[in-house]
Short mmCIF file of C-alpha atoms in Angstrom, two decimals:
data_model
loop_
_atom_site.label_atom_id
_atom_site.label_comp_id
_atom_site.label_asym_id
_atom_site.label_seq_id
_atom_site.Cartn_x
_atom_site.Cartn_y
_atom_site.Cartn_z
CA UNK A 1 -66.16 27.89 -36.25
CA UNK A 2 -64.00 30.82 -35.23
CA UNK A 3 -60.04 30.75 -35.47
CA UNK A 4 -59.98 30.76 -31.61
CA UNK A 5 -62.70 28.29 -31.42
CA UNK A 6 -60.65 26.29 -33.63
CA UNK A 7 -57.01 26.57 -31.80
CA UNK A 8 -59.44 25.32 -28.54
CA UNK A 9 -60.62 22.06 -30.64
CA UNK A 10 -57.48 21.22 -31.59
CA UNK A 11 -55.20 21.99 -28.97
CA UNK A 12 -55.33 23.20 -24.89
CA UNK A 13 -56.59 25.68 -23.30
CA UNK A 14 -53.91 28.07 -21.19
CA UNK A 15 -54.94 27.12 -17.73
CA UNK A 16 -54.53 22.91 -18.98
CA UNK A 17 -51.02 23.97 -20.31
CA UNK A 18 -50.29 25.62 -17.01
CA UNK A 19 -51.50 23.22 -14.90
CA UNK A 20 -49.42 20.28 -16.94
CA UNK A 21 -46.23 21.95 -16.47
CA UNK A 22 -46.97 22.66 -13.58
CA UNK A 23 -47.40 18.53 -12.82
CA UNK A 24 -44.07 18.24 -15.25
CA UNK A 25 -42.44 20.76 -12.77
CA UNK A 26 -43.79 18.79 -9.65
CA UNK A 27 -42.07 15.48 -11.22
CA UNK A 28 -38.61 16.75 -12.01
CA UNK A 29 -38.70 18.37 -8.47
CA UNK A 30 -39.91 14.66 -7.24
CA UNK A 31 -36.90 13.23 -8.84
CA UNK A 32 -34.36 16.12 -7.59
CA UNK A 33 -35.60 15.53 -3.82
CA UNK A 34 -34.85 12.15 -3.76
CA UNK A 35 -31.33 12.53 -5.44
CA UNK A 36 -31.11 15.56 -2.95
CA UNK A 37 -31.84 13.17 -0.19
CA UNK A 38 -29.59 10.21 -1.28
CA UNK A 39 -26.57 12.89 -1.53
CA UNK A 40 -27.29 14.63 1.65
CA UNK A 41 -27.44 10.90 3.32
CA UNK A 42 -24.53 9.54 1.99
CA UNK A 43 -22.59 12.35 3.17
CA UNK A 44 -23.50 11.65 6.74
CA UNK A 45 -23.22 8.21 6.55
CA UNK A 46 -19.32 8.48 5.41
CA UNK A 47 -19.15 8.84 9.37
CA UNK A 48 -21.34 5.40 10.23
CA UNK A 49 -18.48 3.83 12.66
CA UNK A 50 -18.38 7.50 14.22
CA UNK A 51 -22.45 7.89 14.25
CA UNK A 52 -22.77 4.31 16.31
CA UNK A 53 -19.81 5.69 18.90
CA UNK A 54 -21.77 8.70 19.76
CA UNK A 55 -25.28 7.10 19.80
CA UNK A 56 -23.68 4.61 22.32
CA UNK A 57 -20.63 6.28 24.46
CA UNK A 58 -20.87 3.30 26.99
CA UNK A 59 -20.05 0.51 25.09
CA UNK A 60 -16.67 -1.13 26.12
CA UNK A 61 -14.02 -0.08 23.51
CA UNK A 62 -10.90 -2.31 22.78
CA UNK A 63 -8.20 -2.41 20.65
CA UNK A 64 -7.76 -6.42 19.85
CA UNK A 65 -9.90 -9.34 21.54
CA UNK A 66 -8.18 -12.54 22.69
CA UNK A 67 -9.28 -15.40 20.66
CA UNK A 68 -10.36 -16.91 24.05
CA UNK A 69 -13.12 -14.08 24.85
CA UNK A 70 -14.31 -14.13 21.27
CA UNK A 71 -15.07 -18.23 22.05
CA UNK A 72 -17.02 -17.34 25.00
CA UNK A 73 -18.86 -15.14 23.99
CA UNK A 74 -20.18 -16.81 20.99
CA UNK A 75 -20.90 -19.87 23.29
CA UNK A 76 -22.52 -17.16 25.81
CA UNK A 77 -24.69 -16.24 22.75
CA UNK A 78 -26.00 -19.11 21.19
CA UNK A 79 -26.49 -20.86 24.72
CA UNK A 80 -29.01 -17.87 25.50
CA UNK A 81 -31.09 -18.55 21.91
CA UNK A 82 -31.73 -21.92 23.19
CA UNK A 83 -35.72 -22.84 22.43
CA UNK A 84 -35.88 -20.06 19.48
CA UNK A 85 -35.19 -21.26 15.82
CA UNK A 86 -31.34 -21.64 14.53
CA UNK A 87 -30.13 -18.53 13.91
CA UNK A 88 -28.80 -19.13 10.30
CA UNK A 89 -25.67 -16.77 10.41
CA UNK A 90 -24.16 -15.56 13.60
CA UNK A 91 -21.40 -12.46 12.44
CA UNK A 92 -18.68 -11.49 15.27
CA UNK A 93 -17.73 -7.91 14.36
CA UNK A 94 -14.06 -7.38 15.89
CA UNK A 95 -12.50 -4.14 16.98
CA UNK A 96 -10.85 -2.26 13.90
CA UNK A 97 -9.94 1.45 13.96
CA UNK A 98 -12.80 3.28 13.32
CA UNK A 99 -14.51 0.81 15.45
CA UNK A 100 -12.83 -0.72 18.00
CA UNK A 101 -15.83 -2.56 20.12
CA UNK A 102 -16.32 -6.25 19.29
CA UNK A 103 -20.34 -7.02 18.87
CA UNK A 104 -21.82 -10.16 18.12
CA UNK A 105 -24.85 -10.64 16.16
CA UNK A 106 -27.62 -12.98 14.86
CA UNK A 107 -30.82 -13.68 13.36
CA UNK A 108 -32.74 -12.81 17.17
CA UNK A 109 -30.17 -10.49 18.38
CA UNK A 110 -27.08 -8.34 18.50
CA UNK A 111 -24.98 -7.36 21.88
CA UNK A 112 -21.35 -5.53 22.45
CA UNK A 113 -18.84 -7.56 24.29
CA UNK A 114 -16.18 -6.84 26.79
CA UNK A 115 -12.68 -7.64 26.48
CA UNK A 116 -13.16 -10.72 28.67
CA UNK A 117 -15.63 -12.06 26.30
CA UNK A 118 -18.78 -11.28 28.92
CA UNK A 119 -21.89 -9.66 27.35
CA UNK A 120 -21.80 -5.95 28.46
CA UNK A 121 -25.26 -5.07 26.74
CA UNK A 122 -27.20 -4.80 24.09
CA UNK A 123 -26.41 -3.40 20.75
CA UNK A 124 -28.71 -0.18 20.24
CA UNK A 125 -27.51 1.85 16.95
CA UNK A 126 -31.51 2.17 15.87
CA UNK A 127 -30.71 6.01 14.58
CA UNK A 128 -27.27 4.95 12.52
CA UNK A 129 -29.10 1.87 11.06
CA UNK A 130 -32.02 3.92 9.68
CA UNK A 131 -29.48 6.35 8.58
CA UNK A 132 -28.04 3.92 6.54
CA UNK A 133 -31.33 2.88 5.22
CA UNK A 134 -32.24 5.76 4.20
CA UNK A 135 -29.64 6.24 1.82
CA UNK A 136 -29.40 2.13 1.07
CA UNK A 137 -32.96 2.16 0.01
CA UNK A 138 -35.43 5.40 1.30
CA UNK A 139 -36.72 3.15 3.55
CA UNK A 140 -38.70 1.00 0.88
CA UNK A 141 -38.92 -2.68 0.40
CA UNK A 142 -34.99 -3.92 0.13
CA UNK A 143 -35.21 -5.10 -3.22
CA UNK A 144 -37.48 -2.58 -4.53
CA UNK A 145 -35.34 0.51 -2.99
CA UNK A 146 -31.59 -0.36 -3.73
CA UNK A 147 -32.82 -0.85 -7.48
CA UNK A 148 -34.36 2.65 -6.94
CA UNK A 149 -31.41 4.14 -5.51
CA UNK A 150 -28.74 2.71 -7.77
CA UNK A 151 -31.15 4.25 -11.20
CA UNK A 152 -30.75 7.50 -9.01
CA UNK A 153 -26.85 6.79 -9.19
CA UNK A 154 -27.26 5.63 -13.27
CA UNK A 155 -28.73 9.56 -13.25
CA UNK A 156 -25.89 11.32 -11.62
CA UNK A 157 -24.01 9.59 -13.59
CA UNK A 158 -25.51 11.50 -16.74
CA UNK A 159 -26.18 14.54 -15.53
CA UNK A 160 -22.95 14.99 -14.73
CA UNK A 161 -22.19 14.07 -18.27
CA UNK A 162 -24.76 15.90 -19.67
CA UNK A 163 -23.06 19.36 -17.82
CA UNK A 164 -19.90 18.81 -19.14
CA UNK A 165 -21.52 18.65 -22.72
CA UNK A 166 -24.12 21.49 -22.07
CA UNK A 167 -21.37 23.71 -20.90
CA UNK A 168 -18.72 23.87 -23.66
CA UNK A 169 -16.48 26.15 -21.47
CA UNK A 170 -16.60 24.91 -18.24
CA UNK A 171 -13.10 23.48 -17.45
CA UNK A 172 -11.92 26.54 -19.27
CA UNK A 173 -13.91 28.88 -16.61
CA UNK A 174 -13.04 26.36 -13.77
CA UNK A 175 -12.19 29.26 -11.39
CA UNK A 176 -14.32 31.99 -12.93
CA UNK A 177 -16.82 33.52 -9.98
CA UNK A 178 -19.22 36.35 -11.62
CA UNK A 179 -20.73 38.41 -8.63
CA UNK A 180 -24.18 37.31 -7.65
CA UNK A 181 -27.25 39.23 -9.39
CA UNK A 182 -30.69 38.99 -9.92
CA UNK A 183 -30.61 36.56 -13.01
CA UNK A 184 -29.33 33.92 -10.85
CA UNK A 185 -25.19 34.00 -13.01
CA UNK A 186 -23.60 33.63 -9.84
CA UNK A 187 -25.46 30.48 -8.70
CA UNK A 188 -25.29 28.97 -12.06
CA UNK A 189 -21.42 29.87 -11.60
CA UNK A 190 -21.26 28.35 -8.28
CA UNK A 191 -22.98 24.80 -9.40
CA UNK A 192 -21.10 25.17 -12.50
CA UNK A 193 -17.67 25.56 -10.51
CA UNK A 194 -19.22 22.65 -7.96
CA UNK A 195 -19.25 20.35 -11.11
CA UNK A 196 -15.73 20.82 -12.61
CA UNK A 197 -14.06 20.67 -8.90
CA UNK A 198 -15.82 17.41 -7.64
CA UNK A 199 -16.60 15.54 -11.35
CA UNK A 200 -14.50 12.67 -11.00
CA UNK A 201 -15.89 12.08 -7.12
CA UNK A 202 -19.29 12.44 -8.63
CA UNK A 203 -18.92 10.28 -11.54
CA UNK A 204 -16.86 7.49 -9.27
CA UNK A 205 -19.89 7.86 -6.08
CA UNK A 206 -22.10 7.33 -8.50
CA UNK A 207 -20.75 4.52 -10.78
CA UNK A 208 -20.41 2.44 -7.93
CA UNK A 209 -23.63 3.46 -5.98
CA UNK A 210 -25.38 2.34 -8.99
CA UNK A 211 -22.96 -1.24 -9.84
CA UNK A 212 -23.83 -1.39 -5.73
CA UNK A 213 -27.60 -0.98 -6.20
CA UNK A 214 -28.19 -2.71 -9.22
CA UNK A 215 -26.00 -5.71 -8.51
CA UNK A 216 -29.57 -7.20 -7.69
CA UNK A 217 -30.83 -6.36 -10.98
CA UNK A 218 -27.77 -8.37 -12.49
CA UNK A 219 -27.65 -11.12 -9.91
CA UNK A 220 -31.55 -12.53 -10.23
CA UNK A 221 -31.20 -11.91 -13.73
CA UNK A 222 -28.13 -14.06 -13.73
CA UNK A 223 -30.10 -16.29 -11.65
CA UNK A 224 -33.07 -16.31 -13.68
CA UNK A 225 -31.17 -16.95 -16.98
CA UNK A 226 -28.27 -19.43 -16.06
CA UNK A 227 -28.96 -20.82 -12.23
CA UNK A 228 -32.08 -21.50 -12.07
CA UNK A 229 -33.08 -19.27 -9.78
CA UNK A 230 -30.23 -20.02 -7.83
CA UNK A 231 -28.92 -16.19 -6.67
CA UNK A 232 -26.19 -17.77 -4.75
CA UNK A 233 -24.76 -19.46 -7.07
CA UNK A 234 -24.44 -16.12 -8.75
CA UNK A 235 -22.54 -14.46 -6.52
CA UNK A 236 -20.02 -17.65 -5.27
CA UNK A 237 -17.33 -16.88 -8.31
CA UNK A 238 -17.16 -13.62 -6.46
CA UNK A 239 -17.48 -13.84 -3.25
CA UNK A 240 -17.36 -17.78 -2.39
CA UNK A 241 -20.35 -20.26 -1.82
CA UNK A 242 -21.91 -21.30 1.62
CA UNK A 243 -21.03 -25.05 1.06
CA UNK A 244 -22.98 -27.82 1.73
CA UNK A 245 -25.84 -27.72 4.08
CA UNK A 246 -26.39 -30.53 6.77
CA UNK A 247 -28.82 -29.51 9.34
CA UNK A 248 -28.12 -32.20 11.96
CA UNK A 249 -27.01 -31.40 15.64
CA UNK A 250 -23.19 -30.46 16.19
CA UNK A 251 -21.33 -28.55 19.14
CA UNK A 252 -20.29 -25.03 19.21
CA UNK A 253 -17.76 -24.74 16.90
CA UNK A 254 -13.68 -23.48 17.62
CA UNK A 255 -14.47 -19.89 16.77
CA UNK A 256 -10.63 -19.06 18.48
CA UNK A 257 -8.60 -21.83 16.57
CA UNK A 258 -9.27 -18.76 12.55
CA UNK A 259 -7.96 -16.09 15.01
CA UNK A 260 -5.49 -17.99 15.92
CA UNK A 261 -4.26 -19.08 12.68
CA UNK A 262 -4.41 -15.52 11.43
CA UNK A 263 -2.04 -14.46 13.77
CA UNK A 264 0.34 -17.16 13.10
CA UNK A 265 0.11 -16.98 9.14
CA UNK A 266 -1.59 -13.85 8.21
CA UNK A 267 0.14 -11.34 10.65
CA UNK A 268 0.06 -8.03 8.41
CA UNK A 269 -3.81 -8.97 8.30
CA UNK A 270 -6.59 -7.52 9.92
CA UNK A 271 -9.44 -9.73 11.06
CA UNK A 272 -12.70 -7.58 11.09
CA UNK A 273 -15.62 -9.98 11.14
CA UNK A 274 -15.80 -13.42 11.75
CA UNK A 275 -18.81 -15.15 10.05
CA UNK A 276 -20.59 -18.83 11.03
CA UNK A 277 -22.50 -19.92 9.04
CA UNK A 278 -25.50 -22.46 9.72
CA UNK A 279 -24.38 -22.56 13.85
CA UNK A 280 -24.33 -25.28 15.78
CA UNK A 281 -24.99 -27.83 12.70
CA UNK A 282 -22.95 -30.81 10.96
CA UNK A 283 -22.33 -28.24 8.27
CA UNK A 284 -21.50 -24.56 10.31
CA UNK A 285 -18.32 -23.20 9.03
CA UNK A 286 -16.46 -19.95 9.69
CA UNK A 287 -15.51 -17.11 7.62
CA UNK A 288 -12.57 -14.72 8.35
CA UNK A 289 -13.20 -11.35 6.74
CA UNK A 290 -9.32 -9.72 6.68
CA UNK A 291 -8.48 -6.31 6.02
CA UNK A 292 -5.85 -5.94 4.02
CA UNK A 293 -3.26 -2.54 4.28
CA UNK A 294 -3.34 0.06 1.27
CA UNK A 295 -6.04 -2.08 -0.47
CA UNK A 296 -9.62 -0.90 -1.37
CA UNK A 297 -11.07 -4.21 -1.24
CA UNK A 298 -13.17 -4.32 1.85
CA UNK A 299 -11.45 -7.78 2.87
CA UNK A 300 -10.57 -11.11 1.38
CA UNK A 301 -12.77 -14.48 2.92
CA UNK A 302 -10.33 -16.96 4.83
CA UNK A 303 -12.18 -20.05 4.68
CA UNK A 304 -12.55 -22.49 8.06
CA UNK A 305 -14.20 -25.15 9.12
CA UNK A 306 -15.83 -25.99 12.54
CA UNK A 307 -12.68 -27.48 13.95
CA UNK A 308 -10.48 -24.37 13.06
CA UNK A 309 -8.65 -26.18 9.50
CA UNK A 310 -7.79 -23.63 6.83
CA UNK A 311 -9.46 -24.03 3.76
CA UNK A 312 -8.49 -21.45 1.44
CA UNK A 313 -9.55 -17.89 0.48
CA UNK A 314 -12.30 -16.85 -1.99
CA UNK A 315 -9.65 -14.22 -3.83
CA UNK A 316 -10.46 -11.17 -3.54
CA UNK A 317 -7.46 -9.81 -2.95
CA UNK A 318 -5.42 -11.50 -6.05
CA UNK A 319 -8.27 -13.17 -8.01
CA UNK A 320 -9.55 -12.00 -11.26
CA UNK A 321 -9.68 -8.12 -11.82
CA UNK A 322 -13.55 -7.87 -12.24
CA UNK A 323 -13.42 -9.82 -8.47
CA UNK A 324 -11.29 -7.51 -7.28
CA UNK A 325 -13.27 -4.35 -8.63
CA UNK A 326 -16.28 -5.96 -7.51
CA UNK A 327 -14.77 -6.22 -3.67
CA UNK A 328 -13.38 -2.61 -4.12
CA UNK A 329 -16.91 -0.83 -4.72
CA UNK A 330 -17.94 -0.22 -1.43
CA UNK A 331 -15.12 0.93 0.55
CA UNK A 332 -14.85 3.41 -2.91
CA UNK A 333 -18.38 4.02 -2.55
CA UNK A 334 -18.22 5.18 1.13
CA UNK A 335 -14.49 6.12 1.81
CA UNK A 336 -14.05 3.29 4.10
CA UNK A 337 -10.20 3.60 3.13
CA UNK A 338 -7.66 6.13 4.65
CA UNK A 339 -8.53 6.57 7.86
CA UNK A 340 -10.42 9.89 9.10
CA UNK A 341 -8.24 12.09 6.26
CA UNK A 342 -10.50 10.01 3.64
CA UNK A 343 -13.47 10.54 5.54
CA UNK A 344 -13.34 14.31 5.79
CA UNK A 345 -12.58 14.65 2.13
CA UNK A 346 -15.40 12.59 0.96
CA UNK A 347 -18.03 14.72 3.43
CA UNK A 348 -16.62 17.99 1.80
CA UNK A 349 -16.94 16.43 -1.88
CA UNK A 350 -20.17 15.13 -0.40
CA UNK A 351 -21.43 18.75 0.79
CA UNK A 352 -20.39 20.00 -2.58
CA UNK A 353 -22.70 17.05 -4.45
CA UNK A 354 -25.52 18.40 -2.08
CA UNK A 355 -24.88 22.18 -3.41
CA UNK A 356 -24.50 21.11 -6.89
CA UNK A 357 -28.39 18.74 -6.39
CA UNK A 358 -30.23 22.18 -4.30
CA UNK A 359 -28.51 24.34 -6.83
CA UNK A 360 -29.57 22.54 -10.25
CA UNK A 361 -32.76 22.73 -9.11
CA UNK A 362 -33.29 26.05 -8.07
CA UNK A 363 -31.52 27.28 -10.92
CA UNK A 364 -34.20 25.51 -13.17
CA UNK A 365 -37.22 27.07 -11.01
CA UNK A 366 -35.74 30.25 -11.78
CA UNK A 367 -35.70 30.10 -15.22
CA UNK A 368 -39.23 29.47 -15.46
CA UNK A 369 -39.47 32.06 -13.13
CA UNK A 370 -37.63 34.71 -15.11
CA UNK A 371 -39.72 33.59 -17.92
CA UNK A 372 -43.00 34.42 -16.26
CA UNK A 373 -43.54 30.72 -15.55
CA UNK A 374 -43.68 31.04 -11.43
CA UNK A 375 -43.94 28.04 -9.30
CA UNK A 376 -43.71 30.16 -5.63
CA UNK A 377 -45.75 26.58 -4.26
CA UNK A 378 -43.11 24.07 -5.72
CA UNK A 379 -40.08 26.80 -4.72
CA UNK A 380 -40.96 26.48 -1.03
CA UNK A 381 -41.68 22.86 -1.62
CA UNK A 382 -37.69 23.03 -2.86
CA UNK A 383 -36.85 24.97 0.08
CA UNK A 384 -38.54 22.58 2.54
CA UNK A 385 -36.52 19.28 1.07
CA UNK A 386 -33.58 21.33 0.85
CA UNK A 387 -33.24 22.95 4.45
CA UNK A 388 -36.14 20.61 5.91
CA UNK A 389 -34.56 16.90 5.73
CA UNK A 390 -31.70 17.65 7.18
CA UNK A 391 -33.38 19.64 9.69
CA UNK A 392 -36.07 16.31 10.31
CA UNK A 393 -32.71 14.16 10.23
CA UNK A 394 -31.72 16.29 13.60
CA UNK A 395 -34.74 15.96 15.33
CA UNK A 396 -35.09 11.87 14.79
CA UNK A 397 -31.41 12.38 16.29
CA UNK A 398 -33.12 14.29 19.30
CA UNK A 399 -35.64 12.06 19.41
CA UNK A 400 -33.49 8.61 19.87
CA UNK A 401 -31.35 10.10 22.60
CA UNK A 402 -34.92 11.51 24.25
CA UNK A 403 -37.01 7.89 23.60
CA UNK A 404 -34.41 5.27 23.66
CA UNK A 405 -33.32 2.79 20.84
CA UNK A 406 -36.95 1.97 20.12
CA UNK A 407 -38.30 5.46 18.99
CA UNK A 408 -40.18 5.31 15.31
CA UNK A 409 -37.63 7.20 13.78
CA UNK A 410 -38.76 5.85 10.49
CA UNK A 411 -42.02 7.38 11.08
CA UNK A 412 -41.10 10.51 12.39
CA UNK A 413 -38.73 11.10 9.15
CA UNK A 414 -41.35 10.78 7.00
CA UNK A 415 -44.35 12.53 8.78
CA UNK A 416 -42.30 15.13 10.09
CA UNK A 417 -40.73 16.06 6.58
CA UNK A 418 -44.48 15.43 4.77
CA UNK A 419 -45.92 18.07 7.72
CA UNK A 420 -43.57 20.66 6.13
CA UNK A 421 -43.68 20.13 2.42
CA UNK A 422 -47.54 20.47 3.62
CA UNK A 423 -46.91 23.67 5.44
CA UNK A 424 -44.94 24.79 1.97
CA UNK A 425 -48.00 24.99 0.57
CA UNK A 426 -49.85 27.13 2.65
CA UNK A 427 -47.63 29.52 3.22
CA UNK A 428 -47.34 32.97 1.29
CA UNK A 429 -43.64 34.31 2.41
CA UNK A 430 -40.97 32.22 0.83
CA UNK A 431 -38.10 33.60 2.77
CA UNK A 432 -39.60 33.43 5.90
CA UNK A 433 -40.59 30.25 5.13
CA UNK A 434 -36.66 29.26 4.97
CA UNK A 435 -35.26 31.11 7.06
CA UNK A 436 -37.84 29.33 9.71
CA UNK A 437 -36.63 25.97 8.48
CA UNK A 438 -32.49 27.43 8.57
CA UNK A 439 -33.38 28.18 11.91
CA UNK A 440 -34.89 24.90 12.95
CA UNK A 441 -32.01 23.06 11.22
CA UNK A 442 -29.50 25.20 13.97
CA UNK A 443 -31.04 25.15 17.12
CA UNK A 444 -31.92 20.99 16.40
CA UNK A 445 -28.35 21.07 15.66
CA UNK A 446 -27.55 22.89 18.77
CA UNK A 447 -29.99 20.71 21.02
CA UNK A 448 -28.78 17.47 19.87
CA UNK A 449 -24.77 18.57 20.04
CA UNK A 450 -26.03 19.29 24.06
CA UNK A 451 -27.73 16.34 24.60
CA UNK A 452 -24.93 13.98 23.38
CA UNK A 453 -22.83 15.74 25.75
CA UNK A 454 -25.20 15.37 29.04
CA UNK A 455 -25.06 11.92 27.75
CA UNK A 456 -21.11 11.03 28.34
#
């Protein structure tokens, strides 16, 4: 047997060593969309109160609801389900500054309210609510995608980690901008300079997208281990437990009487949601969610039962620390704190997360590159997550305000964005290839800008 003959035996030939990393490649860039994706989405959905105002301009706006309307309207609600199965929670959403609309919903359906307490119409916030999938769980299975996204977070978490420690010098060049040239320094300087700037945003986004995500990991492990199987028991130290279920007949319930009492006892508090539980049975109660001032928690629970009698709060505004933190991850997670200030920042540190994700990975496929390992295929695949999805995210936009509340924007996303990544490979020109898809992303911009406005 030859010496080549032998170094074929024993090992791979050069096209099987290509065409593996070439599949390695295609993974890591499989990975690096989807973090691209969840960035790029949680960006946009720092403006979710904002995103349902301008998908539906003619909803009455308010800034408080008298505790008499709210009453009504629940009683105008649950009159109207009459014939269809219980609806087991029924949530009142009250106005609050970056949403001031009041909007009642249930198991079989969810409509804004005027300041009377009459039903003005239905609620129709299809293109926020698969926004907020998106990023919640890429539109998989609940369970299966917030476990998903939140090992996406655990990620972020160490590659942010992992740059600090890669890049000895890198708080010491903080502000250090070399000109841009063809060996890619000054995008490696930029994503460097990205990463020192916004590190503690990206470590705390993604500490807490990943405690939000894998709280389900914990919780039916919990379950599984010391409940029983019983997930709610897991979570009532924290949040507070349903109580005791009795299915018989009651009345509608005094849904004014916790309003009421909030105003009398409670004044510096902010009612945001009121929640029944099990309506229109023996054992319905109501849950006051209050927002309290310079506080990250995203409320404490005021306890009530049917007849309106206080009953305590579950304590998350002064109960143990680790109840506390737990109640303070989502508002930290999504800047629901601050008013539009907070917002703004947390889109630009957002953006910046975006730059760093496109940038990481472009700098890696250029590397290879410069070492005469080309991927031109998976670099317009880059290009078309990169500048596509948020280009695809426009024209589902477009397409709500051109089909109505039930267009498949689900669908569209992902057949729209799989028909370019399929044109990526096709093509020959990579920079005609993105500037197309730049392009796109501007006039979709452009077209759905003018078509909210012939909307108002």
């Amino acid at each position: 047997m030859s010496n080549g003959e032998g170094v074929r035996a024993k090992g791979f030939d050069k096209a099987t060593v290509r065409d593996a990393l070439s599949a390695h490649a295609a993974i890591g860039l499989l990975a690096g969309a989807f973090l691209y994706l969840i960035c790029l989405t949680g960006t946009i959905v720092v403006f979710f109160a904002e995103w349902q105002r301008i998908e539906q301009p003619a909803v009455p706006e308010m800034r408080a609801i008298a505790p008499q309307s709210v009453q009504r309207a629940v009683e105008t609600v649950l009159a109207s389900e009459q014939g269809k199965p219980l609806t087991t929670h029924l949530y009142v959403h009250l106005p609050t500054q970056d949403l001031p609309r009041t909007t009642i919903t249930t198991d079989h359906q969810a409509v804004h309210v005027a300041s009377d307490g009459a039903i003005a119409m239905p609620e129709e916030n299809a293109w926020s609510e698969y926004l907020l999938s998106l990023h919640y769980t890429l539109h998989l299975p609940s369970t299966l995608g917030m476990i998903l996204v939140g090992l996406l977070g655990v990620m972020i978490v160490a590659l942010a980690i992992s740059g600090v420690i890669a890049h000895p010098r890198i708080f010491r060049d903080a502000f250090r901008l070399r000109a841009r040239d063809r060996g890619g320094v000054g995008l490696a300087d930029w994503h460097n300079r990205l990463g020192v700037w916004t590190l503690p945003f990206t470590v705390m986004i993604a500490l807490t997208g990943a405690m939000i995500g894998l709280a389900v990991v914990t919780g039916y492990g919990l379950a599984g281990s010391f409940y029983k199987g019983d997930l709610e028991a897991v979570y009532a130290p924290i949040f507070g437990g349903e109580g005791a279920a009795d299915k018989a007949s009651a009345p509608v319930p005094d849904m004014a009487a916790p309003m009421r009492y909030m105003q009398a006892h409670h004044p510096d508090v902010h009612p945001s949601y009121l929640i029944l539980h099990d309506p229109l049975t023996v054992g319905q109660h109501v849950q006051v969610v209050g927002l309290h001032p310079n506080r990250l928690i995203f409320g404490e629970y005021y306890m009530f039962d049917a007849k309106g009698g206080y009953h305590g709060t579950a304590g998350l505004s002064d109960g143990a620390l680790g109840q506390q933190a737990a109640a303070s991850a989502y508002n930290l997670h999504f800047g629901n704190y601050g008013g539009l200030p907070v917002k703004i920042a947390y889109a630009l540190f957002g953006l910046a997360l975006c730059a760093m994700t496109a940038t990481g990975t472009s700098i890696w496929l250029g590397k290879r590159r410069r070492r005469g390992l080309d991927h031109p295929r998976l670099t317009r695949a880059w290009d078309a997550i990169v500048w596509g999805s948020p280009a695809v995210l426009m024209l589902t936009f477009i397409l709500r305000q051109w089909a109505g509340n039930d267009a498949p924007l689900v669908a569209s996303f992902w057949g729209l964005l799989a028909l370019i990544l399929a044109a990526s490979l096709f093509v020959t020109d990579g920079r005609r290839f993105r500037r197309a898809l730049q392009i796109l992303l501007g006039l979709g911009a452009i077209v759905g800008v003018a078509g909210f406005l012939l909307a108002l």
